[in-house]
Amino acid sequence: MREVFCKSAYCVLFLGVFLPRLCSLGLFPFMDEGFYAYQAMTIADSLASSHSLPDYGPCNLYALLLAPVTALPMNPLVAMRLCDLAFALIAGLILFRIISRLTSDAKAAALSTLLLLLCLNAFDCIQAGAKNSFFAAFIPLFAAYLLWLKEGERAIVWAGVLVAIAVLLRETFAIYALLSCCAVFFALGVRAALLFCAGGLGSGAVLLALLVFLRGGYTELVLSYVKAGAIFAAESGHILSNFLYQSWRFLLDFWPAVLLLVCALILLRRRPTKRCFFFASLLLAPIPEIVGKISYLYHFSLFFLGFAGLIPLGYERLIEISPQYKKKAQYALIAACVVTFVQTVALSSFPESVRVLASPRCSFPESMRTQSNTLLAADAIRASRAETLCISGFMHFLYPATGLLPPAYGMDDISRLYLLLGKNTDALESALRANPPEIIAVGKTEETDHVAMFSAEIEAAIKATGLYQFYADIPPDPGKNYGWIGCSLYRLSK
């Protein structure tokens, strides 16, 4: 039995995680992974220079895990993607074990897991990998569920510890801590719930205390979340439109899984078990984050944690009611996997990934560099021989692309700095004078649905300092990767 599970696991992980991610490992830089790369580079630089964590930003545990690989002598983005691939494989294996316990049919468990992993690792959700901290946080979260299934008070305490780690890796996973506590209470009683909370709160407090000690204070940690709220508020006008658009994309991209979920809910509507209610509650968990800020498809992918339980439970109920439908149900799972694979895996990107992985230090070859606004800007910045860089418009991917960092914490994105300074141009001018970067990349685009740019105001502040001269221009070009955004480069006068 163990040998059969291992063979199935290898096949499922290869098709559902490894192959989809391999196809996109060598793609151009993406914005979200650029933000994590910047954080990881900052942590690695701070640890190397002062042997302490930078006292800036949120918890950044995911970036802390990635920090060592950004110091390797290779393309930091590819190194981070490989690291996130490892997280996804471990999380996928644990998910397989969970689903195998929800259904007695090994083939149905393998197919259900494959379907859910294809959805979670869809290109539109993860891009090239390292887009978010989901998979690193899934590892302790999924492991906590397996522990919960074991008997004994020690297992419950450790389950609480693991959920706390998941929350620290992805703060919005706090909703799962609440749901888990409620589930433990209804399933095992008050004492078990208290033990779960003790394990979670105790370990969370210890880890936070250690983090505060290594950062040298807690003020900036608290302020980072206040600042994040101000930034989300500035983009609140696009919450509804993005929600509607991404909801439609979710249905279009993942309709086979959605259809199977609807069938499962119909089958489970009579005599629902406690497990049914638990996994149904996971369908509600992503909603606060989705409606609380501008949401994208990867936020919606968290619904699949509920799918992961309800689809195999629905399969079990169908076989219980009508055993003769077993083969047909398996064929439906196979069809759903095939359609989802075709719709979500970027097979056309495989040749590019091979070229990047085969190049020295996994660097982007020249043929790719001319097709990317990001890499063209990075080449121009490197040619300036500047040693410090500031960006605007959330273009953090320029940091790993150039290997440069800003002159001071808090000056990584001057669009956000301008916003946090109350949109005060004089205050921004003073900030630039106090910590002048050697080169500044001012993002320029006609689109405003991703981030507030404030390009004109930023350029006015730069010119008012009298310290900079125009260096180069990378105009928007829809024909290039990330061509919707260009940038003007300003070099510190010598």
Coordinates of C-alpha atoms in Angstrom, one line a residue, residues 75-400:
N75 CA 19.8 34.8 -11.0
P76 CA 18.0 35.6 -7.7
L77 CA 14.5 35.4 -9.3
V78 CA 15.2 31.9 -10.7
A79 CA 16.7 30.9 -7.3
M80 CA 13.5 32.1 -5.5
R81 CA 11.3 30.3 -8.0
L82 CA 13.2 27.0 -7.4
C83 CA 12.8 27.5 -3.7
D84 CA 9.1 28.1 -4.0
L85 CA 8.9 25.0 -6.2
A86 CA 10.3 23.0 -3.3
F87 CA 7.7 24.5 -0.9
A88 CA 4.9 23.6 -3.4
L89 CA 6.1 20.0 -3.7
I90 CA 6.1 19.6 0.1
A91 CA 2.7 21.2 0.4
G92 CA 1.4 19.1 -2.4
L93 CA 2.6 15.9 -0.8
I94 CA 0.9 16.8 2.5
L95 CA -2.3 17.7 0.6
F96 CA -2.2 14.3 -1.1
R97 CA -2.0 12.6 2.3
I98 CA -5.0 14.6 3.5
I99 CA -7.2 13.8 0.5
S100 CA -6.1 10.1 0.8
R101 CA -7.7 10.1 4.3
L102 CA -11.0 11.6 3.0
T103 CA -11.7 8.8 0.4
S104 CA -11.0 5.1 0.5
D105 CA -10.5 5.0 -3.3
A106 CA -6.8 5.5 -4.1
K107 CA -7.4 6.5 -7.7
A108 CA -10.0 9.1 -6.8
A109 CA -7.6 10.5 -4.1
A110 CA -4.8 10.8 -6.7
L111 CA -7.1 12.4 -9.3
S112 CA -8.6 14.8 -6.8
T113 CA -5.2 15.9 -5.6
L114 CA -3.9 16.3 -9.1
L115 CA -6.9 18.5 -10.0
L116 CA -6.5 20.7 -7.0
L117 CA -2.7 21.1 -7.5
L118 CA -3.2 22.1 -11.1
C119 CA -5.6 24.8 -10.0
L120 CA -3.3 26.0 -7.2
N121 CA -0.3 26.0 -9.4
A122 CA -2.0 27.6 -12.4
F123 CA 0.2 30.0 -14.3
D124 CA -2.4 32.9 -13.8
C125 CA -2.2 32.3 -10.1
I126 CA 1.5 31.8 -9.5
Q127 CA 3.1 33.3 -12.7
A128 CA 6.7 32.1 -12.5
G129 CA 6.5 31.1 -8.9
A130 CA 7.4 33.0 -5.7
K131 CA 4.5 35.4 -6.4
N132 CA 3.2 34.9 -2.8
S133 CA 3.8 33.1 0.4
F134 CA 0.9 30.7 0.0
F135 CA 2.8 27.5 -0.5
A136 CA 5.3 28.1 2.3
A137 CA 2.3 28.8 4.6
F138 CA 0.4 25.7 3.3
I139 CA 3.1 23.4 4.6
P140 CA 2.4 24.1 8.4
L141 CA -1.3 24.6 7.7
F142 CA -1.8 21.3 6.0
A143 CA 0.5 19.5 8.5
A144 CA -1.6 20.9 11.3
Y145 CA -4.7 19.2 9.8
L146 CA -2.9 15.9 9.7
L147 CA -1.9 16.3 13.4
W148 CA -5.4 17.2 14.3
L149 CA -6.6 13.8 13.0
K150 CA -4.3 12.1 15.5
E151 CA -5.4 11.4 19.0
G152 CA -3.8 12.9 22.0
E153 CA -3.4 16.3 23.6
R154 CA 0.2 16.7 22.4
A155 CA -0.9 16.5 18.8
I156 CA -3.5 19.2 19.3
V157 CA -0.9 21.6 20.9
W158 CA 1.5 21.0 18.0
A159 CA -1.3 21.6 15.5
G160 CA -1.8 25.0 17.1
V161 CA 1.9 25.7 16.9
L162 CA 1.9 24.9 13.1
V163 CA -1.2 27.1 12.4
A164 CA 0.6 30.0 14.2
I165 CA 3.6 29.5 11.9
A166 CA 1.3 29.5 8.9
V167 CA -0.2 32.8 10.1
L168 CA 3.2 34.4 10.5
L169 CA 4.2 33.3 7.0
R170 CA 1.0 34.8 5.6
E171 CA -0.7 37.2 8.0
T172 CA -4.1 37.0 6.3
F173 CA -4.2 33.3 7.2
A174 CA -5.3 34.4 10.7
I175 CA -8.8 33.5 9.5
Y176 CA -7.7 29.8 9.2
A177 CA -6.5 30.0 12.8
L178 CA -10.0 31.1 13.9
L179 CA -11.7 28.4 11.8
S180 CA -9.4 25.8 13.1
C181 CA -10.0 26.7 16.7
C182 CA -13.8 26.5 16.1
A183 CA -13.4 23.1 14.4
V184 CA -11.3 21.7 17.3
F185 CA -13.9 23.0 19.7
F186 CA -16.9 21.4 17.9
A187 CA -15.1 18.2 17.2
L188 CA -13.1 17.6 20.5
G189 CA -14.5 20.0 23.1
V190 CA -13.4 22.9 25.2
R191 CA -10.3 21.4 26.6
A192 CA -8.9 20.5 23.2
A193 CA -9.7 24.0 21.9
L194 CA -7.9 25.6 24.8
L195 CA -4.8 23.4 24.2
F196 CA -4.9 24.4 20.5
C197 CA -5.1 28.1 21.4
A198 CA -2.3 27.7 24.0
G199 CA 0.0 26.1 21.4
G200 CA -0.8 28.7 18.8
L201 CA -0.7 31.8 20.9
G202 CA 2.3 30.7 22.9
S203 CA 4.4 29.8 19.9
G204 CA 3.2 32.9 18.1
A205 CA 4.2 35.1 21.0
V206 CA 7.6 33.5 21.2
L207 CA 8.3 33.8 17.5
L208 CA 7.2 37.4 17.5
A209 CA 9.3 38.2 20.5
L210 CA 12.3 36.7 18.7
L211 CA 11.5 38.6 15.6
V212 CA 11.3 41.9 17.5
F213 CA 14.6 41.1 19.3
L214 CA 16.4 40.5 16.0
R215 CA 14.9 43.7 14.5
G216 CA 15.8 45.7 17.5
G217 CA 12.3 47.0 18.2
Y218 CA 8.6 46.6 17.5
T219 CA 7.5 50.2 16.4
E220 CA 8.3 49.8 12.7
L221 CA 6.7 46.3 12.7
V222 CA 3.4 47.8 13.9
L223 CA 3.6 50.8 11.7
S224 CA 4.2 48.6 8.6
Y225 CA 0.6 47.3 8.9
V226 CA -0.8 50.8 9.5
K227 CA 1.0 51.9 6.4
A228 CA -0.3 48.9 4.4
G229 CA -3.8 50.0 5.3
A230 CA -3.2 53.5 3.9
I231 CA -1.8 52.0 0.7
F232 CA -4.8 49.7 0.2
A233 CA -7.2 52.6 1.0
A234 CA -5.6 54.6 -1.9
E235 CA -6.6 51.9 -4.3
S236 CA -10.0 51.2 -2.9
G237 CA -11.8 52.6 -5.9
H238 CA -10.9 49.5 -7.9
I239 CA -12.0 46.9 -5.4
L240 CA -15.4 46.2 -6.9
S241 CA -14.3 46.2 -10.5
N242 CA -11.4 43.8 -9.8
F243 CA -13.6 41.6 -7.7
L244 CA -16.1 41.2 -10.6
Y245 CA -13.5 40.7 -13.2
Q246 CA -11.4 38.2 -11.2
S247 CA -14.6 36.3 -10.2
W248 CA -15.4 35.8 -13.9
R249 CA -11.8 34.7 -14.6
F250 CA -12.0 32.2 -11.8
L251 CA -15.1 30.6 -13.3
L252 CA -13.6 30.6 -16.8
D253 CA -10.2 29.1 -15.8
F254 CA -11.4 26.6 -13.2
W255 CA -14.9 25.6 -14.3
P256 CA -14.2 21.9 -14.2
A257 CA -13.3 22.0 -10.5
V258 CA -16.2 24.4 -9.8
L259 CA -18.6 22.0 -11.6
L260 CA -17.3 19.1 -9.5
L261 CA -17.7 21.2 -6.4
V262 CA -21.4 21.9 -7.2
C263 CA -22.0 18.2 -7.7
A264 CA -20.3 17.4 -4.4
L265 CA -22.4 20.0 -2.5
I266 CA -25.6 18.6 -4.0
L267 CA -24.6 15.1 -2.9
L268 CA -23.5 16.3 0.6
R269 CA -26.6 18.4 1.3
R270 CA -28.3 15.6 3.1
R271 CA -26.7 14.2 6.2
P272 CA -23.6 16.5 6.1
T273 CA -20.9 15.5 8.5
K274 CA -18.7 17.7 10.7
R275 CA -15.9 17.4 8.1
C276 CA -18.3 18.7 5.5
F277 CA -19.1 21.8 7.6
F278 CA -15.3 22.3 8.2
F279 CA -14.4 22.3 4.5
A280 CA -17.4 24.3 3.6
S281 CA -16.2 27.0 6.1
L282 CA -12.9 27.1 4.2
L283 CA -14.9 28.3 1.2
L284 CA -15.7 31.4 3.2
A285 CA -12.2 32.0 4.5
P286 CA -10.7 33.9 1.5
I287 CA -13.7 36.3 1.2
P288 CA -12.5 39.0 3.8
E289 CA -9.2 39.5 2.0
I290 CA -10.8 39.4 -1.5
V291 CA -13.3 42.1 -0.6
G292 CA -11.0 44.1 1.7
K293 CA -8.4 45.1 -1.0
I294 CA -7.9 44.8 -4.7
S295 CA -8.1 41.1 -5.4
Y296 CA -6.4 39.0 -8.1
L297 CA -6.8 35.5 -9.3
Y298 CA -4.3 34.1 -6.8
H299 CA -6.5 35.4 -3.9
F300 CA -9.4 33.4 -5.3
S301 CA -7.2 30.3 -5.5
L302 CA -7.6 29.9 -1.7
F303 CA -11.1 28.6 -2.4
F304 CA -9.5 25.4 -3.5
L305 CA -8.7 24.6 0.2
G306 CA -12.4 24.0 0.6
F307 CA -12.6 22.1 -2.7
A308 CA -9.8 19.8 -1.5
G309 CA -12.1 18.3 1.1
L310 CA -15.6 18.6 -0.4
I311 CA -14.8 17.0 -3.8
P312 CA -13.4 13.7 -2.3
L313 CA -16.2 13.7 0.3
G314 CA -18.7 14.1 -2.4
Y315 CA -17.1 11.3 -4.4
E316 CA -17.4 9.0 -1.3
R317 CA -21.1 9.9 -0.9
L318 CA -21.8 9.2 -4.5
I319 CA -20.2 5.7 -4.3
E320 CA -22.1 5.1 -1.1
I321 CA -25.4 6.0 -2.7
S322 CA -24.8 4.4 -6.2
P323 CA -21.7 2.1 -6.4
Q324 CA -22.3 1.6 -10.1
Y325 CA -21.3 5.2 -10.7
K326 CA -17.7 4.7 -9.5
K327 CA -16.2 4.4 -13.0
K328 CA -18.1 7.4 -14.3
A329 CA -17.0 9.5 -11.4
Q330 CA -13.4 8.6 -12.0
Y331 CA -13.8 9.5 -15.7
A332 CA -15.2 12.8 -14.7
L333 CA -12.2 13.5 -12.5
I334 CA -9.8 12.5 -15.3
A335 CA -11.7 14.8 -17.8
A336 CA -11.5 17.6 -15.3
C337 CA -7.7 17.1 -14.8
V338 CA -7.1 17.0 -18.6
V339 CA -9.1 20.2 -19.3
T340 CA -7.6 22.0 -16.3
F341 CA -4.0 21.0 -17.4
V342 CA -4.6 22.4 -20.9
Q343 CA -6.1 25.6 -19.6
T344 CA -3.7 26.4 -16.8
V345 CA -0.2 25.1 -17.7
A346 CA 2.0 27.4 -19.8
L347 CA 3.5 24.7 -22.0
S348 CA 4.5 27.3 -24.7
S349 CA 6.9 28.9 -22.2
F350 CA 8.9 25.7 -21.8
P351 CA 11.6 26.5 -24.4
E352 CA 12.3 29.9 -22.8
S353 CA 12.7 28.2 -19.4
V354 CA 15.1 25.7 -20.8
R355 CA 17.2 28.5 -22.3
V356 CA 17.4 30.4 -19.0
L357 CA 18.1 27.3 -17.0
A358 CA 20.9 26.3 -19.4
S359 CA 22.5 29.8 -19.5
P360 CA 25.4 30.7 -17.2
R361 CA 24.0 31.4 -13.7
C362 CA 20.5 31.1 -15.1
S363 CA 20.7 34.7 -16.4
F364 CA 18.2 36.0 -19.0
P365 CA 19.8 35.7 -22.5
E366 CA 20.2 38.7 -24.7
S367 CA 17.3 37.6 -27.0
M368 CA 15.0 37.9 -24.0
R369 CA 16.4 41.1 -22.6
T370 CA 15.4 43.1 -25.7
Q371 CA 11.8 41.9 -25.3
S372 CA 11.3 43.1 -21.8
N373 CA 10.8 46.7 -20.6
T374 CA 12.0 45.5 -17.1
L375 CA 15.3 44.1 -18.4
L376 CA 15.9 47.0 -20.7
A377 CA 15.5 49.4 -17.8
A378 CA 17.8 47.1 -15.7
D379 CA 20.5 47.2 -18.4
A380 CA 20.3 51.0 -18.5
I381 CA 20.6 51.3 -14.7
R382 CA 23.6 49.0 -14.6
A383 CA 25.3 51.0 -17.4
S384 CA 25.0 54.1 -15.2
R385 CA 27.3 52.4 -12.7
A386 CA 25.1 53.6 -9.9
E387 CA 25.4 51.8 -6.5
T388 CA 21.9 52.7 -5.0
L389 CA 18.5 52.7 -6.7
C390 CA 15.0 53.9 -5.9
I391 CA 12.0 52.9 -7.9
S392 CA 8.4 54.0 -8.1
G393 CA 5.1 52.3 -9.1
F394 CA 5.8 49.0 -7.4
M395 CA 8.6 48.2 -9.8
H396 CA 10.6 46.2 -7.2
F397 CA 11.6 43.7 -9.8
L398 CA 14.3 46.2 -10.8
Y399 CA 16.2 45.4 -7.6
P400 CA 16.9 41.7 -8.3

